[in-house]
PDB file of C-alpha atoms in Angstrom:
ATOM      1  CA  MET A   1       0.047   0.047   0.007  1.00  0.00           C
ATOM      2  CA  CYS A   2       1.246   3.362  -0.921  1.00  0.00           C
ATOM      3  CA  ASN A   3       1.430   6.120   1.704  1.00  0.00           C
ATOM      4  CA  SER A   4      -0.266   8.300  -0.797  1.00  0.00           C
ATOM      5  CA  PHE A   5      -3.575   6.437  -0.034  1.00  0.00           C
ATOM      6  CA  LEU A   6      -3.691   7.353   3.528  1.00  0.00           C
ATOM      7  CA  LYS A   7      -5.735  10.650   4.514  1.00  0.00           C
ATOM      8  CA  LYS A   8      -4.478  13.056   7.163  1.00  0.00           C
ATOM      9  CA  LYS A   9      -4.682  11.462  10.588  1.00  0.00           C
ATOM     10  CA  GLY A  10      -7.914   9.330   9.667  1.00  0.00           C
ATOM     11  CA  LYS A  11      -9.839  12.253   8.208  1.00  0.00           C
ATOM     12  CA  VAL A  12     -11.720  12.548   4.920  1.00  0.00           C
ATOM     13  CA  TYR A  13     -13.938  15.607   3.732  1.00  0.00           C
ATOM     14  CA  ILE A  14     -17.047  15.597   1.903  1.00  0.00           C
ATOM     15  CA  ILE A  15     -16.459  17.179  -1.558  1.00  0.00           C
ATOM     16  CA  SER A  16     -19.853  18.516  -2.488  1.00  0.00           C
ATOM     17  CA  GLY A  17     -23.556  18.459  -1.938  1.00  0.00           C
ATOM     18  CA  LYS A  18     -25.348  19.341   1.296  1.00  0.00           C
ATOM     19  CA  LEU A  19     -22.825  18.011   3.367  1.00  0.00           C
ATOM     20  CA  LYS A  20     -19.935  19.816   1.627  1.00  0.00           C
ATOM     21  CA  GLY A  21     -16.818  20.446   3.904  1.00  0.00           C
ATOM     22  CA  ARG A  22     -17.853  18.139   6.688  1.00  0.00           C
ATOM     23  CA  LYS A  23     -15.384  15.803   8.095  1.00  0.00           C
ATOM     24  CA  LEU A  24     -15.364  11.870   8.501  1.00  0.00           C
ATOM     25  CA  SER A  25     -13.105  10.780  11.302  1.00  0.00           C
ATOM     26  CA  PHE A  26     -11.956   7.234  11.303  1.00  0.00           C
ATOM     27  CA  LYS A  27      -9.237   4.854  13.095  1.00  0.00           C
ATOM     28  CA  ASN A  28      -6.155   5.170  10.989  1.00  0.00           C
ATOM     29  CA  ASN A  29      -5.249   1.530  10.001  1.00  0.00           C
ATOM     30  CA  LEU A  30      -3.930  -0.284   7.111  1.00  0.00           C
ATOM     31  CA  ASN A  31      -7.092  -1.683   6.511  1.00  0.00           C
ATOM     32  CA  ILE A  32      -8.925   1.237   5.500  1.00  0.00           C
ATOM     33  CA  ARG A  33      -7.955   3.219   1.984  1.00  0.00           C
ATOM     34  CA  PRO A  34     -10.503   5.855   1.263  1.00  0.00           C
ATOM     35  CA  THR A  35     -10.807   6.831  -2.028  1.00  0.00           C
ATOM     36  CA  THR A  36      -8.927   9.989  -2.645  1.00  0.00           C
ATOM     37  CA  ASN A  37     -10.646  13.348  -2.935  1.00  0.00           C
ATOM     38  CA  ARG A  38      -9.375  13.443  -6.736  1.00  0.00           C
ATOM     39  CA  ILE A  39     -10.992  10.201  -7.490  1.00  0.00           C
ATOM     40  CA  ARG A  40     -14.122  10.792  -5.630  1.00  0.00           C
ATOM     41  CA  GLU A  41     -14.783  14.321  -7.525  1.00  0.00           C
ATOM     42  CA  THR A  42     -14.015  12.537 -10.742  1.00  0.00           C
ATOM     43  CA  LEU A  43     -16.349   9.536  -9.938  1.00  0.00           C
ATOM     44  CA  PHE A  44     -19.265  11.819  -8.517  1.00  0.00           C
ATOM     45  CA  ASN A  45     -18.699  14.114 -11.987  1.00  0.00           C
ATOM     46  CA  TRP A  46     -19.505  10.884 -13.800  1.00  0.00           C
ATOM     47  CA  LEU A  47     -22.496  10.037 -11.651  1.00  0.00           C
ATOM     48  CA  SER A  48     -23.665  13.553 -11.580  1.00  0.00           C
ATOM     49  CA  LYS A  49     -26.960  12.800 -13.747  1.00  0.00           C
ATOM     50  CA  TYR A  50     -27.705   9.434 -11.741  1.00  0.00           C
ATOM     51  CA  ILE A  51     -27.005  10.040  -8.139  1.00  0.00           C
ATOM     52  CA  GLN A  52     -30.257  12.078  -7.272  1.00  0.00           C
ATOM     53  CA  ASN A  53     -32.783   9.948  -5.772  1.00  0.00           C
ATOM     54  CA  SER A  54     -30.913   6.553  -6.262  1.00  0.00           C
ATOM     55  CA  ARG A  55     -30.593   3.805  -3.975  1.00  0.00           C
ATOM     56  CA  CYS A  56     -26.863   3.057  -3.533  1.00  0.00           C
ATOM     57  CA  LEU A  57     -24.880   0.043  -1.977  1.00  0.00           C
ATOM     58  CA  ASP A  58     -21.421   0.532  -0.482  1.00  0.00           C
ATOM     59  CA  CYS A  59     -20.116  -3.199  -0.493  1.00  0.00           C
ATOM     60  CA  PHE A  60     -16.821  -2.807   1.385  1.00  0.00           C
ATOM     61  CA  SER A  61     -17.488   0.613   3.092  1.00  0.00           C
ATOM     62  CA  GLY A  62     -14.312   1.176   5.113  1.00  0.00           C
ATOM     63  CA  SER A  63     -14.525   4.925   5.986  1.00  0.00           C
ATOM     64  CA  GLY A  64     -18.059   5.301   4.427  1.00  0.00           C
ATOM     65  CA  ALA A  65     -16.713   8.127   2.347  1.00  0.00           C
ATOM     66  CA  LEU A  66     -18.299   6.836  -1.187  1.00  0.00           C
ATOM     67  CA  GLY A  67     -21.733   6.237   0.404  1.00  0.00           C
ATOM     68  CA  ILE A  68     -21.590   9.330   2.620  1.00  0.00           C
ATOM     69  CA  GLU A  69     -20.737  11.868  -0.478  1.00  0.00           C
ATOM     70  CA  ALA A  70     -23.501  10.057  -2.485  1.00  0.00           C
ATOM     71  CA  ILE A  71     -25.884  11.106   0.465  1.00  0.00           C
ATOM     72  CA  SER A  72     -24.667  14.608   0.145  1.00  0.00           C
ATOM     73  CA  ARG A  73     -25.535  14.600  -3.392  1.00  0.00           C
ATOM     74  CA  TYR A  74     -29.075  13.626  -2.712  1.00  0.00           C
ATOM     75  CA  ALA A  75     -29.039   9.816  -3.145  1.00  0.00           C
ATOM     76  CA  THR A  76     -32.349   8.491  -1.437  1.00  0.00           C
ATOM     77  CA  PHE A  77     -30.818   5.735   0.520  1.00  0.00           C
ATOM     78  CA  VAL A  78     -27.391   3.993   0.907  1.00  0.00           C
ATOM     79  CA  THR A  79     -26.846   0.491   2.285  1.00  0.00           C
ATOM     80  CA  PHE A  80     -23.170   0.250   3.850  1.00  0.00           C
ATOM     81  CA  LEU A  81     -21.808  -3.291   4.213  1.00  0.00           C
ATOM     82  CA  GLU A  82     -18.618  -3.353   6.580  1.00  0.00           C
ATOM     83  CA  ILE A  83     -16.986  -6.499   7.992  1.00  0.00           C
ATOM     84  CA  GLU A  84     -14.589  -4.828  10.396  1.00  0.00           C
ATOM     85  CA  LYS A  85     -16.323  -3.865  13.772  1.00  0.00           C
ATOM     86  CA  LYS A  86     -14.291  -0.701  14.646  1.00  0.00           C
ATOM     87  CA  ASN A  87     -15.157   0.702  11.188  1.00  0.00           C
ATOM     88  CA  VAL A  88     -18.740   0.075  11.528  1.00  0.00           C
ATOM     89  CA  ILE A  89     -18.539   1.820  14.903  1.00  0.00           C
ATOM     90  CA  SER A  90     -16.684   4.726  13.141  1.00  0.00           C
ATOM     91  CA  LEU A  91     -19.407   4.887  10.578  1.00  0.00           C
ATOM     92  CA  ILE A  92     -22.051   4.900  13.146  1.00  0.00           C
ATOM     93  CA  LYS A  93     -20.522   7.874  14.791  1.00  0.00           C
ATOM     94  CA  ASN A  94     -19.846   9.660  11.629  1.00  0.00           C
ATOM     95  CA  THR A  95     -23.419   9.563  10.360  1.00  0.00           C
ATOM     96  CA  GLN A  96     -25.001  10.412  13.788  1.00  0.00           C
ATOM     97  CA  LYS A  97     -22.718  13.286  13.868  1.00  0.00           C
ATOM     98  CA  LEU A  98     -23.643  14.392  10.333  1.00  0.00           C
ATOM     99  CA  ASN A  99     -27.517  13.718  11.339  1.00  0.00           C
ATOM    100  CA  ILE A 100     -28.120  11.725   8.520  1.00  0.00           C
ATOM    101  CA  SER A 101     -30.418   8.752   8.733  1.00  0.00           C
ATOM    102  CA  ASN A 102     -31.422   7.603   4.991  1.00  0.00           C
ATOM    103  CA  LEU A 103     -29.044   4.793   5.326  1.00  0.00           C
ATOM    104  CA  GLU A 104     -28.549   1.281   6.984  1.00  0.00           C
ATOM    105  CA  ILE A 105     -25.029   0.186   8.281  1.00  0.00           C
ATOM    106  CA  ILE A 106     -24.688  -3.689   8.332  1.00  0.00           C
ATOM    107  CA  HIS A 107     -21.650  -5.292  10.061  1.00  0.00           C
ATOM    108  CA  THR A 108     -21.365  -8.349   7.855  1.00  0.00           C
ATOM    109  CA  ASN A 109     -19.126 -10.128   5.316  1.00  0.00           C
ATOM    110  CA  ALA A 110     -20.398  -8.583   1.762  1.00  0.00           C
ATOM    111  CA  LEU A 111     -20.087 -11.790  -0.056  1.00  0.00           C
ATOM    112  CA  ASN A 112     -22.230 -13.680   2.633  1.00  0.00           C
ATOM    113  CA  TRP A 113     -24.867 -10.550   2.760  1.00  0.00           C
ATOM    114  CA  LEU A 114     -25.265 -10.822  -1.108  1.00  0.00           C
ATOM    115  CA  LYS A 115     -26.036 -14.593  -1.042  1.00  0.00           C
ATOM    116  CA  LYS A 116     -29.612 -13.202   0.046  1.00  0.00           C
ATOM    117  CA  PRO A 117     -31.381 -11.497  -2.731  1.00  0.00           C
ATOM    118  CA  GLN A 118     -33.312  -8.289  -2.073  1.00  0.00           C
ATOM    119  CA  LYS A 119     -34.491  -5.400  -4.013  1.00  0.00           C
ATOM    120  CA  PRO A 120     -32.009  -4.033  -6.456  1.00  0.00           C
ATOM    121  CA  TYR A 121     -30.073  -0.909  -6.448  1.00  0.00           C
ATOM    122  CA  ASP A 122     -29.300   1.749  -8.993  1.00  0.00           C
ATOM    123  CA  ILE A 123     -25.806   2.455  -8.024  1.00  0.00           C
ATOM    124  CA  ILE A 124     -23.246   0.012  -6.488  1.00  0.00           C
ATOM    125  CA  PHE A 125     -19.780   0.821  -5.246  1.00  0.00           C
ATOM    126  CA  LEU A 126     -17.046  -1.715  -5.263  1.00  0.00           C
ATOM    127  CA  ASP A 127     -13.843  -0.827  -3.653  1.00  0.00           C
ATOM    128  CA  PRO A 128     -12.734  -3.904  -1.780  1.00  0.00           C
ATOM    129  CA  PRO A 129      -9.101  -4.344  -0.072  1.00  0.00           C
ATOM    130  CA  TYR A 130      -6.719  -4.691  -2.887  1.00  0.00           C
ATOM    131  CA  ASN A 131      -4.983  -7.625  -1.622  1.00  0.00           C
ATOM    132  CA  GLU A 132      -7.992  -9.894  -1.812  1.00  0.00           C
ATOM    133  CA  GLU A 133      -9.771 -11.487  -4.791  1.00  0.00           C
ATOM    134  CA  LEU A 134     -13.369  -9.903  -4.052  1.00  0.00           C
ATOM    135  CA  ILE A 135     -14.256  -7.885  -7.231  1.00  0.00           C
ATOM    136  CA  GLU A 136     -15.325 -11.142  -9.433  1.00  0.00           C
ATOM    137  CA  LYS A 137     -16.970 -12.844  -6.595  1.00  0.00           C
ATOM    138  CA  THR A 138     -18.918  -9.679  -5.888  1.00  0.00           C
ATOM    139  CA  ILE A 139     -19.956  -9.061  -9.472  1.00  0.00           C
ATOM    140  CA  MET A 140     -21.016 -12.689  -9.994  1.00  0.00           C
ATOM    141  CA  LEU A 141     -23.288 -12.557  -6.847  1.00  0.00           C
ATOM    142  CA  LEU A 142     -24.758  -9.213  -7.981  1.00  0.00           C
ATOM    143  CA  GLU A 143     -25.877 -10.577 -11.069  1.00  0.00           C
ATOM    144  CA  LYS A 144     -26.844 -14.097 -10.102  1.00  0.00           C
ATOM    145  CA  LYS A 145     -28.842 -12.687  -6.905  1.00  0.00           C
ATOM    146  CA  LYS A 146     -30.361 -10.150  -8.838  1.00  0.00           C
ATOM    147  CA  TRP A 147     -28.985  -6.960  -6.850  1.00  0.00           C
ATOM    148  CA  ILE A 148     -28.514  -5.182 -10.251  1.00  0.00           C
ATOM    149  CA  LYS A 149     -31.097  -4.280 -12.755  1.00  0.00           C
ATOM    150  CA  ASN A 150     -30.975  -2.890 -16.337  1.00  0.00           C
ATOM    151  CA  GLU A 151     -29.044   0.257 -15.934  1.00  0.00           C
ATOM    152  CA  SER A 152     -27.925  -0.199 -12.736  1.00  0.00           C
ATOM    153  CA  ILE A 153     -24.349   1.457 -12.409  1.00  0.00           C
ATOM    154  CA  ILE A 154     -21.227  -0.259 -10.823  1.00  0.00           C
ATOM    155  CA  TYR A 155     -18.252   1.597  -9.717  1.00  0.00           C
ATOM    156  CA  ILE A 156     -15.056  -0.492  -9.355  1.00  0.00           C
ATOM    157  CA  GLU A 157     -11.638   0.824  -8.039  1.00  0.00           C
ATOM    158  CA  THR A 158      -8.800  -1.461  -7.832  1.00  0.00           C
ATOM    159  CA  LYS A 159      -5.135  -1.183  -8.060  1.00  0.00           C
ATOM    160  CA  LYS A 160      -3.387  -0.292 -11.209  1.00  0.00           C
ATOM    161  CA  ASN A 161      -2.828  -3.461 -13.532  1.00  0.00           C
ATOM    162  CA  GLN A 162      -4.991  -5.713 -11.738  1.00  0.00           C
ATOM    163  CA  THR A 163      -6.553  -7.995 -14.328  1.00  0.00           C
ATOM    164  CA  LEU A 164     -10.446  -8.044 -14.161  1.00  0.00           C
ATOM    165  CA  ILE A 165     -12.855 -10.408 -15.595  1.00  0.00           C
ATOM    166  CA  ILE A 166     -16.094  -8.576 -16.261  1.00  0.00           C
ATOM    167  CA  PRO A 167     -19.294 -10.137 -17.708  1.00  0.00           C
ATOM    168  CA  HIS A 168     -20.121  -8.928 -21.255  1.00  0.00           C
ATOM    169  CA  ASN A 169     -23.471  -7.261 -20.173  1.00  0.00           C
ATOM    170  CA  PHE A 170     -21.311  -4.917 -18.061  1.00  0.00           C
ATOM    171  CA  ASN A 171     -20.638  -1.940 -20.377  1.00  0.00           C
ATOM    172  CA  LEU A 172     -17.844   0.350 -19.602  1.00  0.00           C
ATOM    173  CA  TYR A 173     -19.009   3.797 -19.447  1.00  0.00           C
ATOM    174  CA  LYS A 174     -15.973   5.785 -17.857  1.00  0.00           C
ATOM    175  CA  LYS A 175     -12.427   4.880 -16.821  1.00  0.00           C
ATOM    176  CA  LYS A 176      -9.447   6.436 -14.892  1.00  0.00           C
ATOM    177  CA  ILE A 177      -6.124   5.203 -14.397  1.00  0.00           C
ATOM    178  CA  THR A 178      -3.710   6.949 -12.150  1.00  0.00           C
ATOM    179  CA  ASN A 179      -0.271   6.158 -10.895  1.00  0.00           C
ATOM    180  CA  HIS A 180      -1.553   3.582  -8.303  1.00  0.00           C
ATOM    181  CA  ILE A 181      -5.157   2.800  -9.001  1.00  0.00           C
ATOM    182  CA  ALA A 182      -7.735   2.062 -11.767  1.00  0.00           C
ATOM    183  CA  CYS A 183     -11.346   3.205 -11.514  1.00  0.00           C
ATOM    184  CA  TYR A 184     -14.298   2.109 -13.808  1.00  0.00           C
ATOM    185  CA  LEU A 185     -17.825   2.863 -14.035  1.00  0.00           C
ATOM    186  CA  TYR A 186     -19.936   0.114 -15.789  1.00  0.00           C
ATOM    187  CA  ILE A 187     -23.808   0.176 -16.958  1.00  0.00           C
ATOM    188  CA  PHE A 188     -25.376  -3.096 -16.413  1.00  0.00           C
ATOM    189  CA  LYS A 189     -27.555  -3.893 -19.415  1.00  0.00           C
ATOM    190  CA  THR A 190     -29.784  -7.249 -18.740  1.00  0.00           C
ATOM    191  CA  LYS A 191     -29.539  -9.784 -21.511  1.00  0.00           C
ATOM    192  CA  GLU A 192     -31.534  -9.848 -24.313  1.00  0.00           C
ATOM    193  CA  ILE A 193     -33.943 -12.984 -24.588  1.00  0.00           C
TER     194      ILE A 193
END
């Protein structure tokens, strides 16, 4: 992991929207690698015409920066999935401090949670730990268990040069490659019968 991924003393700021400038605090550890401000700004520019009134799923929440940024930009509801208890506690404290309630925070293994289908989401954030092979497994569950519908948007962040196996009905909409990471935005299209 590159030190440039670590934010100042476990703090991330919301870039835009109704919570612009508000701070998220979390315990600084190697298991949290918040999406950088520059990448979040790029991502939410990509999502600008889709984010308002959307239902979002943040599969590997960590600091919660992606999901909270979505709420700041008027997403209707965000589900946060996080496996580490200390991250869940930080998320709860941050959302209480920000006085936001259109969300649910679930302390769970994302892959296990996704095995039980519910209502599909409009936008899904996939930014798992880089040293684990979670993206393909997650994508498979999203499609198989119908967490995505026609025109659902899937954001994937991974380390640069990581090979990904992406289904044919995930249409690449945008991508950005930096010195360390690769970011992709896909739009899911249902297979024609």
